[in-house]
Short mmCIF file of C-alpha atoms and ligand atoms in Angstrom, two decimals:
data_model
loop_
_atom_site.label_atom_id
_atom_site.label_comp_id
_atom_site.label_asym_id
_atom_site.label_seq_id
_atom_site.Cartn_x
_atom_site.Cartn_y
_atom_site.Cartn_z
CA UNK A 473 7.14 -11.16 20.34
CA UNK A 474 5.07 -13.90 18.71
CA UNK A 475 5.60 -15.38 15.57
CA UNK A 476 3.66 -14.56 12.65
CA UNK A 477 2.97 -17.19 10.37
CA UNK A 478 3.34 -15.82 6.79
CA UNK A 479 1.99 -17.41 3.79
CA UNK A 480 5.71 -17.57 1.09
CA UNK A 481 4.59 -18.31 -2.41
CA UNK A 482 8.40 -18.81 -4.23
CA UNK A 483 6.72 -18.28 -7.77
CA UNK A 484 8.64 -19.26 -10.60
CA UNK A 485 11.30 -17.48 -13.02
CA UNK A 486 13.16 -15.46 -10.79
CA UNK A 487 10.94 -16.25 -7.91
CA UNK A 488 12.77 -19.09 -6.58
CA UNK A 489 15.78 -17.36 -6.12
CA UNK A 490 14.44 -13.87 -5.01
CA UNK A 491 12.35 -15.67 -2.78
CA UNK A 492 15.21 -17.88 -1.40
CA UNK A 493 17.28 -14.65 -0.75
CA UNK A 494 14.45 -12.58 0.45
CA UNK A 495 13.79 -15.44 3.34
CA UNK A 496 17.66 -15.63 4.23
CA UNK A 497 17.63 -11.62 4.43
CA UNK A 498 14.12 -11.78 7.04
CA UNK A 499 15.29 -14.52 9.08
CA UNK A 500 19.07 -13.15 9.64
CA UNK A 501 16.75 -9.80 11.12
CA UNK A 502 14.82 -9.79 14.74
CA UNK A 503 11.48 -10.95 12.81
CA UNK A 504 9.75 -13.75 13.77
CA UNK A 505 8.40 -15.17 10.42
CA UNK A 506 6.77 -18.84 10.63
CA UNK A 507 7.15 -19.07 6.84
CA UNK A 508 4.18 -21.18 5.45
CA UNK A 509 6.29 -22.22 1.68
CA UNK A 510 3.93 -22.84 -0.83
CA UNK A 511 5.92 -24.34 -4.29
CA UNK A 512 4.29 -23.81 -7.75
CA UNK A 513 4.88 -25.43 -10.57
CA UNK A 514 3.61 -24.13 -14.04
CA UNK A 515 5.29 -26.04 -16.11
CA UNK A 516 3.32 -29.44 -14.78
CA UNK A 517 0.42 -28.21 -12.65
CA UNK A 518 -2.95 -26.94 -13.98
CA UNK A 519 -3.36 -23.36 -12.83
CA UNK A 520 -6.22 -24.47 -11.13
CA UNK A 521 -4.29 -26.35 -8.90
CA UNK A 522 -1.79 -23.48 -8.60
CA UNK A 523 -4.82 -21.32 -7.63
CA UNK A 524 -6.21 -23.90 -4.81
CA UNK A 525 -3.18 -24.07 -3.23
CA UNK A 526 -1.73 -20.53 -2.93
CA UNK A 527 -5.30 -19.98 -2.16
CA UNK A 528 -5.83 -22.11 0.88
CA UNK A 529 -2.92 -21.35 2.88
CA UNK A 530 -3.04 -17.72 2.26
CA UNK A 531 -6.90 -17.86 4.08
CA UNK A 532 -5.06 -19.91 6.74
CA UNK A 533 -2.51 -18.00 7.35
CA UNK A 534 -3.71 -14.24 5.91
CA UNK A 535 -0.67 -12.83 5.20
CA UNK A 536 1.19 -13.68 1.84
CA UNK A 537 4.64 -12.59 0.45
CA UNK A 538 4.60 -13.55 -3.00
CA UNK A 539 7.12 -14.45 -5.87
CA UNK A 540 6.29 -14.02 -9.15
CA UNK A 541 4.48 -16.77 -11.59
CA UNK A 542 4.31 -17.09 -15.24
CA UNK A 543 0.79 -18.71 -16.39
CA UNK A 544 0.59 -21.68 -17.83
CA UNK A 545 -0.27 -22.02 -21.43
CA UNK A 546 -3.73 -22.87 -21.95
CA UNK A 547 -4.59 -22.84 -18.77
CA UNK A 548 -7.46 -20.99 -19.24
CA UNK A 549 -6.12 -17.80 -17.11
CA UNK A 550 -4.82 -14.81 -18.84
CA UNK A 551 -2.62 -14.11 -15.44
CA UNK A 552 -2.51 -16.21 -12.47
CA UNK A 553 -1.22 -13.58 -10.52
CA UNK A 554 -4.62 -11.39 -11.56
CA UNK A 555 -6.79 -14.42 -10.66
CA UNK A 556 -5.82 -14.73 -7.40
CA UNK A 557 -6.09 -11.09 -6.92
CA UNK A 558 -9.80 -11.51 -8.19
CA UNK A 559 -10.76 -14.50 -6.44
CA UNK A 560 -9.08 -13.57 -2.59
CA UNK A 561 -10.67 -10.23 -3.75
CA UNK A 562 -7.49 -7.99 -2.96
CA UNK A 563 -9.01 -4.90 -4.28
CA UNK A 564 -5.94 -2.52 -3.45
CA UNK A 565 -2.61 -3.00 -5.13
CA UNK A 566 -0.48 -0.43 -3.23
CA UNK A 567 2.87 0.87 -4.69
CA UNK A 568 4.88 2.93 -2.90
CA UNK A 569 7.59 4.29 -4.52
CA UNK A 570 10.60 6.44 -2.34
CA UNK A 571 13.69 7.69 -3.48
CA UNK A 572 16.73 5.57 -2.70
CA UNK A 573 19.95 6.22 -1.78
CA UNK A 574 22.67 6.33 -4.16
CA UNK A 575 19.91 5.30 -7.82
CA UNK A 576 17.54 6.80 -9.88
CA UNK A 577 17.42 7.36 -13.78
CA UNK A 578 19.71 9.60 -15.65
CA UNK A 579 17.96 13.09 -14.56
CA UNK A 580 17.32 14.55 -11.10
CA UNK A 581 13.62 12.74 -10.03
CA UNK A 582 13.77 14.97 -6.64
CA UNK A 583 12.37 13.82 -3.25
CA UNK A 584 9.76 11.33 -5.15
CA UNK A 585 7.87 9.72 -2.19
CA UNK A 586 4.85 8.77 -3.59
CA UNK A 587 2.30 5.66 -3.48
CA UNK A 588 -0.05 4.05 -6.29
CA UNK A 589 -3.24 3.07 -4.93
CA UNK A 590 -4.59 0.98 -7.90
CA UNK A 591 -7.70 -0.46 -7.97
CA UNK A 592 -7.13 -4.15 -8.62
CA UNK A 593 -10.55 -6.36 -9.45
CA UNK A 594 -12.09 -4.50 -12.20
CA UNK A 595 -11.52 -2.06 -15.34
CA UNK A 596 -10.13 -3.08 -18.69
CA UNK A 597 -8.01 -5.94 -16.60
CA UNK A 598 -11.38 -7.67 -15.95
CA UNK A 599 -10.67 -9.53 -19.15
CA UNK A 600 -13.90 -9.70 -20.61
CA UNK A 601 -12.79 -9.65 -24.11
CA UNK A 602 -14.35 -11.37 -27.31
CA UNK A 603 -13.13 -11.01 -30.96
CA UNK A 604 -15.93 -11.21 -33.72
CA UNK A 605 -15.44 -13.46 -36.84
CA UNK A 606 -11.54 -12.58 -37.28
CA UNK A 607 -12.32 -8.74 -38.04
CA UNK A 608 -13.25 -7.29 -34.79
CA UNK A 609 -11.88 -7.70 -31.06
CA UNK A 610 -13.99 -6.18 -28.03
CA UNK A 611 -12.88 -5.52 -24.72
CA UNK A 612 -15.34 -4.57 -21.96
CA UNK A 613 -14.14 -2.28 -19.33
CA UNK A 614 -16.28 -2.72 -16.29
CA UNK A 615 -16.46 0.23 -13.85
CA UNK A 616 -19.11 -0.43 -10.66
CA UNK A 617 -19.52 2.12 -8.20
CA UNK A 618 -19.13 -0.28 -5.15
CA UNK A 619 -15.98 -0.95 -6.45
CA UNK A 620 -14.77 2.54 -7.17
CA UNK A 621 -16.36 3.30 -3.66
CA UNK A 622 -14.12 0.59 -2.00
CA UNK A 623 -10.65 1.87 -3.76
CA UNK A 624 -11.19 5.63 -3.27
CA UNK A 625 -12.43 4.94 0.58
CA UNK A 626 -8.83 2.76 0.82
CA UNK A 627 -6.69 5.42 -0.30
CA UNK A 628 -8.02 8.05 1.56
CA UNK A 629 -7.92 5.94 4.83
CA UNK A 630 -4.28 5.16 3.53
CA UNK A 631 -3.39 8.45 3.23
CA UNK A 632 -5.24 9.72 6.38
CA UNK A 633 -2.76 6.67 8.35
CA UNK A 634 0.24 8.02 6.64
CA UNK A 635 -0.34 11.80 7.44
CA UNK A 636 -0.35 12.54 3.46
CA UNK A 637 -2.05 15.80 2.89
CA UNK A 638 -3.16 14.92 -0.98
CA UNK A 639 -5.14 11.90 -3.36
CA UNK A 640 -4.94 12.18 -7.08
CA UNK A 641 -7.34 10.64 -8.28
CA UNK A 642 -6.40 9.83 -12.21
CA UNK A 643 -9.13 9.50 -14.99
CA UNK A 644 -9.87 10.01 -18.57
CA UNK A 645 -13.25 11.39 -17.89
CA UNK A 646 -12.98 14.10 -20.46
CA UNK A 647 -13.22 10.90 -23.40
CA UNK A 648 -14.67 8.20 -20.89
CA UNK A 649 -17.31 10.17 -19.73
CA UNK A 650 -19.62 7.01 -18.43
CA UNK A 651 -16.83 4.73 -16.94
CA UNK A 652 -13.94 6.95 -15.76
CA UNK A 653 -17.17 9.78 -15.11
CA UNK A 654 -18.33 6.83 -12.76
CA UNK A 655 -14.89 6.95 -11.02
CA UNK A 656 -13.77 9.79 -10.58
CA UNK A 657 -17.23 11.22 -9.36
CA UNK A 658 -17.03 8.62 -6.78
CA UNK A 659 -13.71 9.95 -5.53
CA UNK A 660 -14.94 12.92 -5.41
CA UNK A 661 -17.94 11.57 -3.36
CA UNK A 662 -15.78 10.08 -1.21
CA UNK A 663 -13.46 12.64 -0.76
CA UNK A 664 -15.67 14.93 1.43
CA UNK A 665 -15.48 12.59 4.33
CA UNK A 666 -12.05 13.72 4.34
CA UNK A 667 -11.42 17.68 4.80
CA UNK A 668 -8.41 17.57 5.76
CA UNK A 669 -7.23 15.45 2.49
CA UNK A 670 -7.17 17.54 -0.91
CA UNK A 671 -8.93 15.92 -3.29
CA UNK A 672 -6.35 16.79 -6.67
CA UNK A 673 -7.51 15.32 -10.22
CA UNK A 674 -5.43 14.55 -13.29
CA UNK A 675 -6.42 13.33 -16.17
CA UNK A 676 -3.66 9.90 -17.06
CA UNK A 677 -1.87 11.34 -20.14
CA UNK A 678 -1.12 14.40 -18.03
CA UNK A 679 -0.50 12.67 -14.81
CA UNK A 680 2.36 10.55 -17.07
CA UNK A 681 4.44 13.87 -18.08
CA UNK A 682 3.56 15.25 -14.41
CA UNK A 683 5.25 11.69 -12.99
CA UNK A 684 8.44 12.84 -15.19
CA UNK A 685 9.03 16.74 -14.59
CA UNK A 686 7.73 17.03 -11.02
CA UNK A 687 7.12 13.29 -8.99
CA UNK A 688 7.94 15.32 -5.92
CA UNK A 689 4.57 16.83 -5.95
CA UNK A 690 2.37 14.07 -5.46
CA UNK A 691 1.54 11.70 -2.74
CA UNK A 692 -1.00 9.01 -3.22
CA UNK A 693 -2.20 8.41 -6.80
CA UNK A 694 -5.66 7.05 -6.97
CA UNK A 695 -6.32 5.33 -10.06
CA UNK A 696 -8.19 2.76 -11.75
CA UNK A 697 -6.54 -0.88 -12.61
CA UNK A 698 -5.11 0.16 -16.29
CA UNK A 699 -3.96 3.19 -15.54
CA UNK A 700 -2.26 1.90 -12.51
CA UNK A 701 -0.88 -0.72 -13.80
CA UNK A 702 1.42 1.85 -16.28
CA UNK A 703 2.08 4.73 -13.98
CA UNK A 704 3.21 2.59 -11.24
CA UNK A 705 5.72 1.34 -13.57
CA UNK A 706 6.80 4.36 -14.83
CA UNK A 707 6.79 5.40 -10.75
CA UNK A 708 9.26 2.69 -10.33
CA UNK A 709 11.71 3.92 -13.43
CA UNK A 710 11.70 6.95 -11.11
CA UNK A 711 13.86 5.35 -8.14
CA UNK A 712 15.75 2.92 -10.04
CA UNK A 713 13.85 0.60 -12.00
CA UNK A 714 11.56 -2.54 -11.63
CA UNK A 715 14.06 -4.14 -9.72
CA UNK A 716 13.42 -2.11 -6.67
CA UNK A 717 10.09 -1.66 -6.35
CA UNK A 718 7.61 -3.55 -3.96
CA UNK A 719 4.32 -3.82 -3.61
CA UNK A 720 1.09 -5.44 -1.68
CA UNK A 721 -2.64 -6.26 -2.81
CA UNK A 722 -4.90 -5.40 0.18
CA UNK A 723 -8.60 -7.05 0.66
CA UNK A 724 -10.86 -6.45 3.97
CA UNK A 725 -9.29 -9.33 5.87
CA UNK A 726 -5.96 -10.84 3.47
CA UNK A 727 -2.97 -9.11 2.03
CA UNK A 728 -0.58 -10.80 -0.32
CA UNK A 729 2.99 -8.50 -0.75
CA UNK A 730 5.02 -9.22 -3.98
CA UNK A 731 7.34 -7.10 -6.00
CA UNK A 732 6.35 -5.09 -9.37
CA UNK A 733 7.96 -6.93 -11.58
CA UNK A 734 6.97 -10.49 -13.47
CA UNK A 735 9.26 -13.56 -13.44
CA UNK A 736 11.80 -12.51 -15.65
CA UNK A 737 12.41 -15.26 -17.74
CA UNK A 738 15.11 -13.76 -19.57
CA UNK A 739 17.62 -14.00 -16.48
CA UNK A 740 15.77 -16.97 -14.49
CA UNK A 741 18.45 -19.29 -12.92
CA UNK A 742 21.44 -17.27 -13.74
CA UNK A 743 21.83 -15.76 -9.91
CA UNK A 744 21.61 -11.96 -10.98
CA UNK A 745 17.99 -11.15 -10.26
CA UNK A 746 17.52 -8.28 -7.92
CA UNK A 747 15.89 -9.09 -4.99
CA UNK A 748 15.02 -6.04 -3.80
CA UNK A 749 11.62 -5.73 -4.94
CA UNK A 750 10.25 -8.90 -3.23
CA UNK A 751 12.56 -7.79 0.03
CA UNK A 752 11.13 -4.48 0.01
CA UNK A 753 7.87 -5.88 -0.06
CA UNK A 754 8.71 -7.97 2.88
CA UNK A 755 9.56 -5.21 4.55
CA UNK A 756 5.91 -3.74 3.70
CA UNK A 757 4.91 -7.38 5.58
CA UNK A 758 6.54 -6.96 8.23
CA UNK A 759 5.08 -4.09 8.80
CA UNK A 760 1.77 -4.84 8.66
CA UNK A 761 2.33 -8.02 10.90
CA UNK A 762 3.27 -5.54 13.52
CA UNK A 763 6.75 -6.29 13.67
CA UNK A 764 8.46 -2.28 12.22
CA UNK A 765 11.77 -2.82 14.26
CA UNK A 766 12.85 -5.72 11.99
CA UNK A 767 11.37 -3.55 8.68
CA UNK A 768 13.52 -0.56 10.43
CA UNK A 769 16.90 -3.11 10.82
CA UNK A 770 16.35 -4.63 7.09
CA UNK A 771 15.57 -0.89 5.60
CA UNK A 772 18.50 0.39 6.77
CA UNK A 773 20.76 -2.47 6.27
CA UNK A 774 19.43 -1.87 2.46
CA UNK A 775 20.28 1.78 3.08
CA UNK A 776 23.85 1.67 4.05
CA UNK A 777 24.45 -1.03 0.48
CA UNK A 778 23.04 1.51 -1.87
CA UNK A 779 24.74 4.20 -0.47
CA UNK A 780 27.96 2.08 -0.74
CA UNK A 781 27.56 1.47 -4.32
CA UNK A 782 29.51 -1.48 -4.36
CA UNK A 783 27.60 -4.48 -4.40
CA UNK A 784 24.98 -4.62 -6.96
CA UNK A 785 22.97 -6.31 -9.18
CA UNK A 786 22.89 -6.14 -12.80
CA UNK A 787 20.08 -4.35 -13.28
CA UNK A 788 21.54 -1.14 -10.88
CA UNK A 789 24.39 -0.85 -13.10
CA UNK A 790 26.75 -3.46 -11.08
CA UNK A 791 27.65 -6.67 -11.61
CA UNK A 792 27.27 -8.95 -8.60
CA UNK A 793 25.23 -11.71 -8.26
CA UNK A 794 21.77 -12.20 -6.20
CA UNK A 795 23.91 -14.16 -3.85
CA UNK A 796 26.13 -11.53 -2.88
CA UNK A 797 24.52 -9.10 -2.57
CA UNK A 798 22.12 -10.68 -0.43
CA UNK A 799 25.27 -11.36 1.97
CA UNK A 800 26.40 -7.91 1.89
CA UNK A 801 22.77 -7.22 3.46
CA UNK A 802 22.95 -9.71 5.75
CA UNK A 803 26.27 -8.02 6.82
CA UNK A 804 24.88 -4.98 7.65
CA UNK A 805 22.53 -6.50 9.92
P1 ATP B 977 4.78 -9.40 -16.30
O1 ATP B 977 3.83 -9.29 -17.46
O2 ATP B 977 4.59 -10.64 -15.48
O3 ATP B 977 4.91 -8.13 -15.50
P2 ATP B 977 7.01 -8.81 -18.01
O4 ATP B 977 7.62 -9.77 -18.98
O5 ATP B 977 6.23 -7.65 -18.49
O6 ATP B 977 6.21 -9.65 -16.92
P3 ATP B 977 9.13 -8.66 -16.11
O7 ATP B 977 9.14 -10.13 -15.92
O8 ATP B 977 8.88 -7.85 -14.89
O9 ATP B 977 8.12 -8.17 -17.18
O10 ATP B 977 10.52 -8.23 -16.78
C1 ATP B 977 10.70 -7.00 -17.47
C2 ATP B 977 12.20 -6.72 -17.59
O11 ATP B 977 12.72 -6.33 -16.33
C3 ATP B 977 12.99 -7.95 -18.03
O12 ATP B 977 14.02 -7.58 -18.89
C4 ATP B 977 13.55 -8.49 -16.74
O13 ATP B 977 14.77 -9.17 -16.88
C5 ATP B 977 13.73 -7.22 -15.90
N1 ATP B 977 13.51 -7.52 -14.48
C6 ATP B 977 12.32 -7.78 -13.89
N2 ATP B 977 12.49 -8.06 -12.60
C7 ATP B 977 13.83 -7.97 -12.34
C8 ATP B 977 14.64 -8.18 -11.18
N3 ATP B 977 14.10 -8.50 -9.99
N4 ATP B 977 15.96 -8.04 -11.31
C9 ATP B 977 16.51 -7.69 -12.47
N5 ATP B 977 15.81 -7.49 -13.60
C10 ATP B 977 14.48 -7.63 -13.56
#
């Protein structure tokens, strides 16, 4: 097997030390990961800078696995994390979201196996925003049809790969009659290319209390950058919090894999940080590099530590540090 040579963006916050333990965890497996590490610095680098960088080796290399990073103040970015998304233009944020062994919330979430397709350049996170002489704020959501074309074609193809029988495609058509209209008519559109795929539709208030009494029912969850962005969270609560859950952002040629979650300031540098969520979304990475016997040893090695409840972060009710319980992986492998 050849190696792969993988973009690994350490972020900041948490990032460093997910991103440390995330590499140890890959490289103890049968992968073969060239890792690419690209440093950031917010606290004394421009985010322009930031941007250039993460940029340019992740067209050199076109695969990322991404910490997390906090934007600078005043850098002129509302999120670095959403620029780069923009500017590579990963259009796809893909969440899957699977029932673990051994966690979940305090009621019975089911067999939840589901996956948020988000759509991830435009919508009310374009940021076109302006406020009016102190009294009045606008914010402009922006809804094309090329790009609501591109996301619904993705998740369809996505679920045609992973033999899913049913897209929901979420909207608040009934009160956003011109932009979510323009969406979810699209899906539908869309959606005939694909008999064998029902085409289900939920409107996102709905879909939220659906998520909560019966996640076991749905499969891929198509759904514009917003609305995503919230239910994908709430997805995650489902299996065991942000912790756990990966992701990746998917254009026509890159694909940059980070975890839900933000940096975490609030427990930076204090070794308790889950890393889970990035390792998970290495194990999306690998993956996609072509490499599913190492994702297979790693997923399982995860496996057999839940189920053994004893060495855990924080965060899953536990109190061991990110150290350990990256060593207990590694153990298992
Ligand atoms: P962003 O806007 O970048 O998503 P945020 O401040 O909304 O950031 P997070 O940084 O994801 O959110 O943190 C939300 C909460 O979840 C915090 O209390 C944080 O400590 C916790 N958290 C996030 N990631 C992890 C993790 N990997 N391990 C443990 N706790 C985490």
């Amino acid at each position: 097997m050849e190696q792969v040579k993988v973009s690994l963006i350490t972020g900041d916050g948490i990032g460093p030390e997910i991103s440390r333990a995330t590499r140890r965890i890959i490289d103890s497996s049968s992968a073969k990961i060239d890792w690419e590490i690209v440093e950031t610095n917010p606290r004394q680098e421009d985010g322009d800078v930031i941007i250039d960088r993460m940029i340019s080796s992740i067209e050199e290399t076109s695969v990322g696995l991404k910490g997390p990073i906090t934007t600078p103040i005043g850098s002129g970015y509302s999120s670095l994390t959403v620029a780069l998304r923009k500017k590579l233009n990963l259009y796809a944020n893909v969440r899957p979201v699977k029932k673990l062994l051994g966690l979940g919330p305090n009621f019975q979430a089911g067999d939840v196996d589901l996956v948020t397709v988000r759509e991830n350049t435009e919508g009310l996170y374009s940021g076109i925003e302006h406020e009016i002489a102190g009294e009045y704020a606008e914010s402009i959501k922006l809804v094309t049809r090329k790009g609501s074309e591109k996301i619904a074609r993705f998740a369809f193809e996505y679920a045609k790969s992973e033999e899913r029988e049913k897209v929901t495609a979420i909207h608040k058509a009934n009160i956003l009659k011109q932009s979510d209209g323009l969406f979810l008519d699209t899906a539908r559109g869309i959606s005939r290319d694909y008999p064998g795929i029902k085409l289900d539709e939920k409107i996102v208030d709905n879909m939220a209390m659906q998520l909560i009494l019966h996640p076991e029912d749905y499969e891929i969850l198509l759904a514009p950058n917003l609305y995503g962005d919230i239910l994908s969270d709430l997805s995650a609560g489902l299996i065991g919090g942000l912790g756990v859950a990966p992701g990746g952002n998917f254009g026509d040629d890159l694909v940059v894999f980070e975890a839900v979650h933000g940096s975490a300031p609030d427990i930076a540098g204090q070794n308790v940080a889950n890393p889970l969520g990035l390792l998970r979304s290495g194990i999306m990475m690998l993956n996609h590099v072509d490499q599913p016997e190492a994702a297979g040893e790693i997923e399982a090695a995860v496996d057999k530590v839940l189920e053994e409840r004893e060495v855990l972060t924080p965060d899953l009710g536990g109190n061991s540090t990110t150290t350990e319980l990256t060593d207990e992986i590694i153990g298992y492998l």
